[in-house]
Tab-separated table of C-alpha atoms and ligand atoms in Angstrom:
chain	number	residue	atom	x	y	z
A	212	UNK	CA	-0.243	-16.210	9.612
A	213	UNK	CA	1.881	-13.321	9.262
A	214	UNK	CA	4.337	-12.621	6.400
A	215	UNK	CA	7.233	-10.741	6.263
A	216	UNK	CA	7.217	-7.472	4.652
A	217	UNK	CA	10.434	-6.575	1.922
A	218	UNK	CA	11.851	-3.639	2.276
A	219	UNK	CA	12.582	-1.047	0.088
A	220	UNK	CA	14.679	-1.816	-2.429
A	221	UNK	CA	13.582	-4.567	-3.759
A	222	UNK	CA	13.183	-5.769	-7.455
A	223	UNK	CA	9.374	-7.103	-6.443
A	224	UNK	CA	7.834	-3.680	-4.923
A	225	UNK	CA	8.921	-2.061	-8.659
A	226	UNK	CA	6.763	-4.672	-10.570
A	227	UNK	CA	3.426	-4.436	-12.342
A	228	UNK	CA	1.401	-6.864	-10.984
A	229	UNK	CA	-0.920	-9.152	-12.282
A	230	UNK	CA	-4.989	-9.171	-12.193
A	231	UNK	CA	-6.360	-11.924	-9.928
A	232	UNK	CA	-8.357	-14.565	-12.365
A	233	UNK	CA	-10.611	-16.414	-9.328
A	234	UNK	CA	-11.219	-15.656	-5.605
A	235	UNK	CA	-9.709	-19.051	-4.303
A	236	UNK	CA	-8.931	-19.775	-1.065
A	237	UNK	CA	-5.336	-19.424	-2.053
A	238	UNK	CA	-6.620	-15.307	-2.403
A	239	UNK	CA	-8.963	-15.785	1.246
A	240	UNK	CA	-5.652	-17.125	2.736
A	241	UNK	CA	-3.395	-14.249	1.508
A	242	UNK	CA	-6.221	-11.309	2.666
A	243	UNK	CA	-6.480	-13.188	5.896
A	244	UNK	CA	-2.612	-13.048	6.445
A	245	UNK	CA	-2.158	-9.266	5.225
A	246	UNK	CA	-4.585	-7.895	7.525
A	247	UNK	CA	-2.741	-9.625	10.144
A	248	UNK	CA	0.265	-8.544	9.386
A	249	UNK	CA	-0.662	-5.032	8.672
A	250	UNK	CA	-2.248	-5.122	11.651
A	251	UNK	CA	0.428	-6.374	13.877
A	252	UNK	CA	3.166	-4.109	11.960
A	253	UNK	CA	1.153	-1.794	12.888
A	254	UNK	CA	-0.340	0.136	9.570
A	255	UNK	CA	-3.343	1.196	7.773
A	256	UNK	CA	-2.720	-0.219	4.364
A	257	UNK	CA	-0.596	-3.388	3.151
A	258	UNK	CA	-0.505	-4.396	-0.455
A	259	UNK	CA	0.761	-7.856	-1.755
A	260	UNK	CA	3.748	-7.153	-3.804
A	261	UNK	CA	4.709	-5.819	-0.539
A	262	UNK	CA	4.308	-9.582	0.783
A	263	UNK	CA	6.132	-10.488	-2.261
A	264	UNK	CA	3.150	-11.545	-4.169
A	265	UNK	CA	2.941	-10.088	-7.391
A	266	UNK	CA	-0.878	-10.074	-7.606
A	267	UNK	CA	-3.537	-7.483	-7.238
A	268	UNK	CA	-4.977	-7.352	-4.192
A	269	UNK	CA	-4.555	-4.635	-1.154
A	270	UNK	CA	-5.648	-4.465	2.283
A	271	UNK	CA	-6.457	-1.689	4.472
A	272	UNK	CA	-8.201	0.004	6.994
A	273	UNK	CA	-7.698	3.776	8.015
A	274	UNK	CA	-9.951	3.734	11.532
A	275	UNK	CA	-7.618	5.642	13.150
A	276	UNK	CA	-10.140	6.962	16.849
A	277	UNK	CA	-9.879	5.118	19.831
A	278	UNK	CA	-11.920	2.861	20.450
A	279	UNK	CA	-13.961	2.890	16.910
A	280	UNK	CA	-14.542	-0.379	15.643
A	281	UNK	CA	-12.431	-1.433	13.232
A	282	UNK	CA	-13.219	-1.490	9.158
A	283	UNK	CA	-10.871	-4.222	7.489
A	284	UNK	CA	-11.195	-3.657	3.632
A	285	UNK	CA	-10.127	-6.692	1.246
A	286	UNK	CA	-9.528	-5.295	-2.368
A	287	UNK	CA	-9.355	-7.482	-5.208
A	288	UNK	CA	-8.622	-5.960	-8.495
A	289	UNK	CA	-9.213	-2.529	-7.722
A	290	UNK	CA	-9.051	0.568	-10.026
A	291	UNK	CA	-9.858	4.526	-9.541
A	292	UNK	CA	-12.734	5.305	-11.636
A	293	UNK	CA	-12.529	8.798	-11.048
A	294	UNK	CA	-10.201	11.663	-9.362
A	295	UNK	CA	-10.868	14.880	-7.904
A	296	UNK	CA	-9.547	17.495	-9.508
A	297	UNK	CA	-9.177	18.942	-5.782
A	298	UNK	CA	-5.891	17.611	-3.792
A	299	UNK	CA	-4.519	17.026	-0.568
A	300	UNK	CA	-1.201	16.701	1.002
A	301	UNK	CA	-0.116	13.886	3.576
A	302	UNK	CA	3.028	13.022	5.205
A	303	UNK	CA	3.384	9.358	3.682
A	304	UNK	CA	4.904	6.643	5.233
A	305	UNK	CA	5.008	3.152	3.635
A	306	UNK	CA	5.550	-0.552	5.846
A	307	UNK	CA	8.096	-0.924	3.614
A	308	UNK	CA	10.227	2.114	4.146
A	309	UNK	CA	10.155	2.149	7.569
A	310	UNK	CA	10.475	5.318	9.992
A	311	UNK	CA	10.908	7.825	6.215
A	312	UNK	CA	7.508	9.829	5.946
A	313	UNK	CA	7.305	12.535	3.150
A	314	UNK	CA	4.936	15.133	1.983
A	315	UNK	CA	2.996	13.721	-1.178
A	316	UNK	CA	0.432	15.600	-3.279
A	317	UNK	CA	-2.779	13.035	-4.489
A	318	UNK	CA	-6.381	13.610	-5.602
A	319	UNK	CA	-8.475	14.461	-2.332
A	320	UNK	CA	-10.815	12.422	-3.370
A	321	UNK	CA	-11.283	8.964	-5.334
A	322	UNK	CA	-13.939	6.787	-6.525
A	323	UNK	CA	-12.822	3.475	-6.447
A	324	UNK	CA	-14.222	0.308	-7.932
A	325	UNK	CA	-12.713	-3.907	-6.821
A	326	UNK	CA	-13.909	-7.464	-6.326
A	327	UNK	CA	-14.394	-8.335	-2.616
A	328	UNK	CA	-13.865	-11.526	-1.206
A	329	UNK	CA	-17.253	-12.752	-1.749
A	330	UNK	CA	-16.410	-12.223	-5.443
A	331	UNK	CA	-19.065	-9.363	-6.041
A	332	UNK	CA	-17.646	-6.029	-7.739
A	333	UNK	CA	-17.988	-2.899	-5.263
A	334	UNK	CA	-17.776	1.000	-5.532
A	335	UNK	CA	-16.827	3.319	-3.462
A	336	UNK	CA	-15.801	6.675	-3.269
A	337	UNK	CA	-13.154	7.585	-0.482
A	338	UNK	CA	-11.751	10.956	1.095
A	339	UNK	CA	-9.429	12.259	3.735
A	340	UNK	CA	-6.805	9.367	4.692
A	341	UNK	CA	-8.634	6.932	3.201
A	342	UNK	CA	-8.367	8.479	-0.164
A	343	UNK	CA	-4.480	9.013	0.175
A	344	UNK	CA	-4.412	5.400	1.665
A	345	UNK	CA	-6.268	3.412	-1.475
A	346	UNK	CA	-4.187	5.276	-4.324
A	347	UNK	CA	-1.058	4.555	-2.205
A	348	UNK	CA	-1.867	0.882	-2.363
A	349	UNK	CA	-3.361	0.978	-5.620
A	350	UNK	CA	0.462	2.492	-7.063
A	351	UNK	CA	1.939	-0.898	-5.080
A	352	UNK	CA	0.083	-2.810	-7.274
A	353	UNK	CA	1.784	-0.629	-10.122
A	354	UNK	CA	5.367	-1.139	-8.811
A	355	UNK	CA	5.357	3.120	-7.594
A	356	UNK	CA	6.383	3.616	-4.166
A	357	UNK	CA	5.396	7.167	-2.389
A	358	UNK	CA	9.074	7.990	-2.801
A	359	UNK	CA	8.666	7.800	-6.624
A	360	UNK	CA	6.734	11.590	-6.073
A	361	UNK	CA	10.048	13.304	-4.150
A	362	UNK	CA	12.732	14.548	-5.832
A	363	UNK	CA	15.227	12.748	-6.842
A	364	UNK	CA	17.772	14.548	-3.929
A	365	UNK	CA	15.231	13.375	-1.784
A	366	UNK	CA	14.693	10.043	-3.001
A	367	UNK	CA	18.131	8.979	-3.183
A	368	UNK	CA	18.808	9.884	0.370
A	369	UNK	CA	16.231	7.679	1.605
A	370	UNK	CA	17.266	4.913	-0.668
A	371	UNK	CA	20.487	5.128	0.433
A	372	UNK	CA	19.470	5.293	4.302
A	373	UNK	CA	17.314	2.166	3.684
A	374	UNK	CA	20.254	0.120	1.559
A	375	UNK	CA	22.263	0.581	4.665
A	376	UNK	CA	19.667	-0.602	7.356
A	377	UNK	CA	18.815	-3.681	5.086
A	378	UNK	CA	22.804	-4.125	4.922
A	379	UNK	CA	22.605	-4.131	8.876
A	380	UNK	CA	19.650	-6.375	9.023
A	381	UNK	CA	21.556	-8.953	6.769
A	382	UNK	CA	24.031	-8.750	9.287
A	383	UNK	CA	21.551	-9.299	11.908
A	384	UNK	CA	22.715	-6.103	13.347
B	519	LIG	NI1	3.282	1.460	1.139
């Protein structure tokens, strides 16, 4: 089932939130229905708060050539173990700040360790998109948004660009 993403701003992307206790099916039901929806939005990373559940647990999957089979990742819990001290720059864009994308600096590379599905703790260590992709997801899960990294000129201005489209929506404009 999809869910509906919130949009930027929104008291519930600024939260911290809270370690899962148990893989229940309550947690195989909400991976199940953030891949879809990340899928069908479409994006390469969706993490709950964004779904407006205040629990840790991302989705993503950064398969980005045609025709590659796809690589759905479920993480439960996760947390970087270890950063590069090398970085990389990406133009960011977030599901829940539609259409702004902005130049972030991150760690090129992370090692990265969560629960899966199955309830078994994994490693791994990422790079290239998929590096910029897990810490984006992994700052959801702190309540920081890429736009937290601008300026605050910056920042503001698309704020105050997405205050006005969610004014619109609300008027189902
Ligand atoms: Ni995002």
């Amino acid at each position: 089932m999809k869910r509906h993403i919130l949009l930027h701003p929104d008291p519930r992307l600024k939260k911290l939130c809270e370690p899962v206790a148990e893989i229940s099916s309550e947690i195989g039901k909400l991976a199940e229905d953030m891949l879809e929806t990340m899928y069908d939005a479409p994006g390469i990373g969706l993490a709950a708060p964004q779904v407006g559940v205040l629990k840790r647990v991302l989705v993503m999957d950064c398969v980005k050539e045609a025709g590659a089979a796809p690589r759905p990742m479920v993480m439960v819990n996760p947390s970087v173990l270890w950063s590069s001290e090398d970085t990389s720059v990406y133009d960011e864009g977030c599901l829940s700040i539609p259409e702004h994308y902005a130049e972030v600096r991150r760690p090129a590379e992370v090692r990265v360790s969560w629960t899966g599905l199955d309830g078994k703790l994994q490693e791994e260590q990422f790079s290239g998109l998929w590096a910029t992709c897990v810490q984006h997801e992994i700052d959801h899960l702190d309540g920081k948004l890429f736009v937290d990294y601008l300026g605050p000129l910056k920042r503001q201005m698309i704020t105050r660009k997405m205050q006005k489209l969610k004014r619109e929506l609300a008027r189902g404009g």
